[in-house]
CSV table of C-alpha atoms in Angstrom, one decimal:
chain,number,residue,atom,x,y,z
A,92,MET,CA,25.2,147.8,12.3
A,93,LEU,CA,28.8,148.7,13.0
A,94,ARG,CA,30.0,152.3,13.0
A,95,SER,CA,32.0,153.3,9.9
A,96,VAL,CA,35.6,152.8,11.1
A,97,ALA,CA,38.9,152.2,9.3
A,98,ALA,CA,40.6,148.8,9.2
A,99,ARG,CA,44.1,148.5,10.6
A,100,VAL,CA,47.0,146.1,10.0
A,101,LEU,CA,47.0,143.6,12.9
A,102,ASP,CA,50.2,142.5,14.6
A,103,ALA,CA,51.4,139.8,17.0
A,104,ASP,CA,49.5,141.4,19.9
A,105,ASP,CA,46.2,140.7,18.1
A,106,GLU,CA,46.6,136.9,17.8
A,107,LEU,CA,44.3,136.0,20.8
A,108,ALA,CA,41.5,138.3,19.5
A,109,VAL,CA,41.9,136.8,16.0
A,110,ARG,CA,41.7,133.3,17.3
A,111,GLU,CA,38.6,134.1,19.3
A,112,LEU,CA,37.0,135.5,16.2
A,113,LEU,CA,37.8,132.6,14.0
A,114,ASP,CA,36.6,130.1,16.6
A,115,THR,CA,33.1,131.4,16.1
A,116,ASP,CA,32.9,129.3,12.9
A,117,PRO,CA,35.9,127.0,12.7
A,118,VAL,CA,34.8,125.3,9.4
A,119,ALA,CA,34.1,128.6,7.5
A,120,ALA,CA,37.3,130.1,8.9
A,121,CYS,CA,39.6,127.1,8.3
A,122,MET,CA,41.7,128.7,5.6
A,123,LEU,CA,42.5,131.6,7.9
A,124,ALA,CA,42.8,129.7,11.1
A,125,GLY,CA,45.4,127.3,9.8
A,126,ARG,CA,47.6,130.1,8.7
A,127,ILE,CA,47.2,131.9,12.0
A,128,GLU,CA,48.0,128.8,14.0
A,129,THR,CA,51.2,128.2,12.0
A,130,HIS,CA,52.4,131.7,11.4
A,131,GLY,CA,50.7,134.0,14.0
A,132,THR,CA,49.3,137.4,13.0
A,133,ALA,CA,52.3,139.5,12.3
A,134,THR,CA,52.8,140.5,8.6
A,135,ALA,CA,56.4,139.4,8.7
A,136,THR,CA,55.5,135.8,9.7
A,137,LEU,CA,52.3,135.6,7.7
A,138,GLY,CA,53.9,136.8,4.5
A,139,ALA,CA,51.0,139.2,3.9
A,140,PRO,CA,49.1,141.8,6.0
A,141,LEU,CA,46.1,140.8,8.0
A,142,TRP,CA,43.6,143.6,8.3
A,143,GLY,CA,41.2,143.9,11.2
A,144,LEU,CA,38.1,145.8,12.1
A,145,SER,CA,37.2,146.4,15.7
A,146,THR,CA,34.5,148.2,17.6
A,147,GLY,CA,35.2,148.7,21.2
A,148,ARG,CA,37.2,145.8,22.6
A,149,ARG,CA,35.9,143.2,20.2
A,150,LEU,CA,37.5,142.2,16.9
A,151,ASP,CA,34.6,142.0,14.4
A,152,ALA,CA,36.3,141.1,11.2
A,153,VAL,CA,39.6,140.2,9.6
A,154,CYS,CA,40.9,140.0,6.0
A,155,LEU,CA,44.1,138.4,4.8
A,156,ALA,CA,45.5,140.3,1.9
A,157,GLY,CA,47.8,137.8,0.3
A,158,ALA,CA,47.8,135.8,-3.0
A,159,ASN,CA,44.1,135.3,-2.1
A,160,LEU,CA,42.0,138.0,-0.4
A,161,ILE,CA,40.2,136.1,2.4
A,162,PRO,CA,37.7,138.1,4.5
A,163,PHE,CA,35.8,136.7,7.6
A,164,ALA,CA,33.4,138.7,9.7
A,165,ARG,CA,31.0,138.1,12.6
A,166,PRO,CA,27.3,137.9,11.5
A,167,GLY,CA,25.9,141.4,11.2
A,168,SER,CA,29.4,142.9,10.7
A,169,GLU,CA,29.8,142.0,7.0
A,170,ARG,CA,28.8,145.3,5.5
A,171,ALA,CA,30.9,147.4,7.7
A,172,ALA,CA,33.8,145.1,7.3
A,173,ALA,CA,33.4,145.2,3.5
A,174,ALA,CA,33.5,149.0,3.5
A,175,ALA,CA,36.6,149.1,5.7
A,176,PHE,CA,38.5,146.3,3.8
A,177,ALA,CA,37.5,147.7,0.4
A,178,ASP,CA,39.0,151.1,1.3
A,179,ARG,CA,42.3,149.4,2.1
A,180,ALA,CA,42.2,147.1,-0.9
A,181,ARG,CA,41.6,150.0,-3.3
A,182,ARG,CA,44.5,151.9,-1.9
A,183,ALA,CA,46.8,148.9,-2.0
A,184,GLY,CA,45.7,147.8,-5.5
A,185,ARG,CA,44.8,144.3,-6.6
A,186,ARG,CA,47.5,141.8,-6.0
A,187,CYS,CA,45.4,138.7,-5.4
A,188,SER,CA,44.2,136.1,-7.9
A,189,THR,CA,41.0,135.4,-6.0
A,190,ILE,CA,38.7,136.8,-3.3
A,191,VAL,CA,37.4,133.7,-1.4
A,192,GLY,CA,35.6,132.9,1.8
A,193,PRO,CA,32.2,133.0,3.3
A,194,ALA,CA,29.7,134.5,0.8
A,195,ALA,CA,28.3,136.9,3.4
A,196,SER,CA,31.8,138.5,3.6
A,197,VAL,CA,33.0,138.1,0.0
A,198,LEU,CA,30.0,139.4,-1.9
A,199,PRO,CA,29.6,142.8,-0.2
A,200,LEU,CA,33.3,143.3,-0.5
A,201,TRP,CA,33.3,142.6,-4.2
A,202,GLU,CA,30.3,144.9,-4.7
A,203,LEU,CA,32.4,147.8,-3.4
A,204,LEU,CA,35.6,146.7,-5.2
A,205,GLU,CA,34.1,145.9,-8.6
A,206,PRO,CA,34.1,149.5,-9.9
A,207,SER,CA,37.9,149.7,-9.4
A,208,TRP,CA,39.0,146.1,-9.6
A,209,GLY,CA,36.6,144.7,-12.1
A,210,PRO,CA,35.6,143.1,-14.3
A,211,ALA,CA,36.3,139.7,-12.7
A,212,ARG,CA,37.0,136.7,-14.9
A,213,GLU,CA,34.3,134.8,-13.0
A,214,VAL,CA,32.1,135.3,-9.9
A,215,ARG,CA,31.0,132.1,-8.2
A,216,ALA,CA,28.5,133.6,-5.8
A,217,ARG,CA,27.0,130.4,-4.3
A,218,GLN,CA,29.4,127.6,-3.4
A,219,PRO,CA,27.9,125.3,-0.7
A,220,LEU,CA,30.3,124.7,2.2
A,221,LEU,CA,30.0,121.1,3.2
A,222,ALA,CA,31.4,119.2,6.2
A,223,ILE,CA,31.5,115.8,7.8
A,224,ALA,CA,32.5,115.0,11.4
A,225,GLY,CA,32.3,111.2,11.4
A,226,PRO,CA,33.1,108.3,9.2
A,227,PRO,CA,32.0,108.4,5.6
A,228,ALA,CA,28.7,106.8,4.6
A,229,ILE,CA,30.2,104.7,1.9
A,230,PRO,CA,33.2,102.3,1.8
A,231,ALA,CA,36.5,104.1,1.3
A,232,GLU,CA,38.8,103.1,-1.5
A,233,PRO,CA,41.8,101.3,0.1
A,234,ALA,CA,44.1,102.1,-2.8
A,235,VAL,CA,43.9,105.9,-2.0
A,236,ARG,CA,47.0,106.9,0.0
A,237,PRO,CA,49.4,109.8,0.6
A,238,VAL,CA,51.5,110.6,-2.5
A,239,ARG,CA,55.2,109.9,-2.0
A,240,PRO,CA,57.8,112.6,-2.7
A,241,GLY,CA,59.3,110.4,-5.5
A,242,GLU,CA,55.9,110.4,-7.2
A,243,LEU,CA,55.7,114.2,-7.7
A,244,ASP,CA,56.4,114.0,-11.4
A,245,LEU,CA,53.6,111.5,-11.8
A,246,LEU,CA,51.1,113.6,-9.8
A,247,PHE,CA,51.9,117.0,-11.3
A,248,PRO,CA,50.2,116.5,-14.7
A,249,ALA,CA,47.0,115.4,-12.9
A,250,ALA,CA,47.3,118.5,-10.6
A,251,ILE,CA,47.6,120.7,-13.7
A,252,ALA,CA,44.6,119.1,-15.3
A,253,MET,CA,42.5,119.5,-12.1
A,254,PHE,CA,43.5,123.2,-11.8
A,255,THR,CA,42.8,124.0,-15.4
A,256,GLU,CA,39.4,122.3,-15.3
A,257,GLU,CA,38.4,123.8,-12.0
A,258,VAL,CA,39.7,127.4,-12.3
A,259,GLY,CA,39.5,127.8,-16.1
A,260,VAL,CA,43.1,128.8,-16.7
A,261,SER,CA,46.3,126.8,-16.6
A,262,PRO,CA,48.6,127.2,-13.6
A,263,LEU,CA,51.5,127.2,-16.0
A,264,ARG,CA,50.6,130.7,-17.3
A,265,VAL,CA,52.4,132.3,-14.4
A,266,ASP,CA,56.2,131.7,-14.0
A,267,GLY,CA,55.9,128.5,-16.1
A,268,GLY,CA,54.2,126.8,-13.2
A,269,ALA,CA,57.1,126.9,-10.8
A,270,GLY,CA,55.0,128.4,-8.0
A,271,TYR,CA,52.3,125.9,-8.5
A,272,ARG,CA,54.7,123.0,-8.6
A,273,ALA,CA,56.2,124.2,-5.3
A,274,ARG,CA,52.7,124.3,-3.8
A,275,VAL,CA,52.0,120.7,-4.9
A,276,SER,CA,55.4,119.6,-3.6
A,277,ASP,CA,54.7,121.2,-0.2
A,278,LEU,CA,51.4,119.3,0.1
A,279,VAL,CA,53.1,116.0,-0.9
A,280,ARG,CA,55.8,116.6,1.7
A,281,ALA,CA,53.2,117.4,4.4
A,282,GLY,CA,51.3,114.2,3.7
A,283,GLN,CA,48.3,116.3,2.5
A,284,SER,CA,48.1,115.1,-1.1
A,285,LEU,CA,46.4,111.8,-1.7
A,286,ALA,CA,45.9,109.8,-4.8
A,287,TRP,CA,44.8,106.5,-6.3
A,288,ILE,CA,47.7,105.5,-8.5
A,289,ARG,CA,47.4,102.3,-10.6
A,290,ASP,CA,50.1,101.1,-13.1
A,291,GLY,CA,51.7,104.5,-13.2
A,292,GLU,CA,48.4,106.3,-13.8
A,293,VAL,CA,46.7,108.8,-11.4
A,294,LEU,CA,43.0,107.7,-11.4
A,295,PHE,CA,42.0,110.0,-8.5
A,296,LYS,CA,43.6,112.8,-6.5
A,297,ALA,CA,42.7,115.2,-3.7
A,298,ASP,CA,44.5,117.6,-1.4
A,299,VAL,CA,43.9,118.6,2.2
A,300,GLY,CA,44.7,122.2,1.3
A,301,ALA,CA,43.9,124.0,4.5
A,302,VAL,CA,44.4,122.6,8.0
A,303,SER,CA,43.5,124.0,11.5
A,304,ARG,CA,43.2,122.2,14.8
A,305,ALA,CA,39.4,122.1,14.5
A,306,ALA,CA,38.9,121.4,10.9
A,307,CYS,CA,40.6,120.8,7.5
A,308,GLN,CA,39.4,121.6,4.0
A,309,VAL,CA,39.7,119.2,1.0
A,310,GLN,CA,40.6,120.9,-2.3
A,311,GLY,CA,41.6,119.8,-5.7
A,312,VAL,CA,39.4,116.7,-6.0
A,313,TRP,CA,39.9,115.2,-9.5
A,314,VAL,CA,39.1,112.0,-11.3
A,315,SER,CA,40.9,111.1,-14.6
A,316,PRO,CA,38.4,111.8,-17.4
A,317,GLN,CA,38.5,108.3,-18.8
A,318,HIS,CA,37.6,106.8,-15.4
A,319,ARG,CA,34.7,109.0,-14.6
A,320,GLY,CA,31.2,107.6,-14.0
A,321,GLN,CA,32.5,104.5,-12.1
A,322,GLY,CA,32.2,105.8,-8.6
A,323,ILE,CA,35.9,106.4,-8.2
A,324,GLY,CA,35.4,110.0,-7.0
A,325,GLN,CA,33.0,108.9,-4.3
A,326,ARG,CA,35.2,106.0,-3.0
A,327,GLY,CA,38.3,108.2,-3.3
A,328,THR,CA,36.7,111.1,-1.4
A,329,ALA,CA,35.5,108.7,1.3
A,330,ALA,CA,39.1,107.5,1.7
A,331,VAL,CA,40.3,111.1,2.0
A,332,VAL,CA,37.7,111.8,4.6
A,333,GLU,CA,38.7,108.8,6.7
A,334,TYR,CA,42.4,109.7,6.4
A,335,ALA,CA,41.9,113.4,7.1
A,336,ARG,CA,39.6,113.0,10.1
A,337,THR,CA,41.8,110.5,11.8
A,338,ALA,CA,45.3,111.9,10.9
A,339,ILE,CA,44.7,115.6,10.4
A,340,ALA,CA,41.6,117.2,12.0
A,341,PRO,CA,38.3,116.0,13.4
A,342,VAL,CA,36.0,117.9,10.9
A,343,VAL,CA,36.6,117.6,7.2
A,344,SER,CA,35.1,120.2,4.9
A,345,LEU,CA,35.1,121.3,1.3
A,346,TYR,CA,33.2,123.8,-0.9
A,347,VAL,CA,31.7,123.0,-4.3
A,348,ASN,CA,30.1,125.1,-7.1
A,349,ASP,CA,26.4,125.1,-6.8
A,350,TYR,CA,25.9,124.2,-10.5
A,351,ASN,CA,28.0,121.1,-10.2
A,352,THR,CA,25.0,118.8,-9.4
A,353,ALA,CA,26.9,115.6,-10.0
A,354,ALA,CA,29.6,116.5,-7.5
A,355,ARG,CA,27.1,117.7,-4.9
A,356,ALA,CA,25.2,114.4,-5.2
A,357,ALA,CA,28.4,112.5,-4.8
A,358,TYR,CA,29.5,114.4,-1.7
A,359,GLN,CA,26.0,113.9,-0.2
A,360,ARG,CA,26.4,110.1,-0.7
A,361,VAL,CA,29.8,110.2,1.0
A,362,GLY,CA,28.1,111.8,4.0
A,363,PHE,CA,28.8,115.6,3.7
A,364,THR,CA,26.1,118.1,4.8
A,365,GLN,CA,25.9,121.8,4.0
A,366,VAL,CA,27.0,124.0,6.9
A,367,GLY,CA,27.4,127.3,5.1
A,368,THR,CA,28.0,129.1,1.7
A,369,TYR,CA,31.3,130.3,0.2
A,370,ALA,CA,31.8,132.6,-2.7
A,371,SER,CA,34.8,133.1,-5.0
A,372,VAL,CA,35.7,136.0,-7.3
A,373,LEU,CA,38.3,134.9,-9.8
A,374,PHE,CA,40.6,137.3,-11.8
């Protein structure tokens, strides 16, 4: 058990220690690792403070305090990290829409924050984290491809439908959806939004929403309601896996709600296996 110590805001000098920590579990840390690899660890370049907890010379835990609060801790350090990060979070006030990351880090943190930050709109305490490091186990749908910038207006309604169905609220409720549209546009420009578009209709879409050198994370998987039950999601996901592992990162991951038995079965058929557990607290 770690001694009770305060978390501090990390800076550029801490980047090597942060990378070493995140390398202990590249799949679970993908969301953080990708940001660090692109922007470093200074608040000015990250766009949000990165808190760290150390004992001795070793960095034991970090937490990115941005639009999402994303904690990550070494095994055995989660409780001490939760106490340190909760203290900072309470003083800063809630500015995030979600707390998300490994369940062992998220749930102790939420336990301490709930009296001041609660109630949450929803707590998803068990979200299996799945990964695949080789080719998919089923044939990929050849019609799935990166979305072109000129197709943004065609993709955006499907992205809104996916977000609303998955998160439970519309992304248009904040700033009329301008921020969400900018995010979707960024993914399209980066070649990280893929879709199956037929006769001007989006049948399937998915995004590679987080990318590091070691792993990437698929998010926003969606099948048009009128085309469900036909295997489109499985073949589409297989195509995303094949594209991502060859063009983006060698390990492809995603996390899924534990109660979504149909999706879990579909991902298993594609070839994903569980490598951990995530949790999300939605506000």
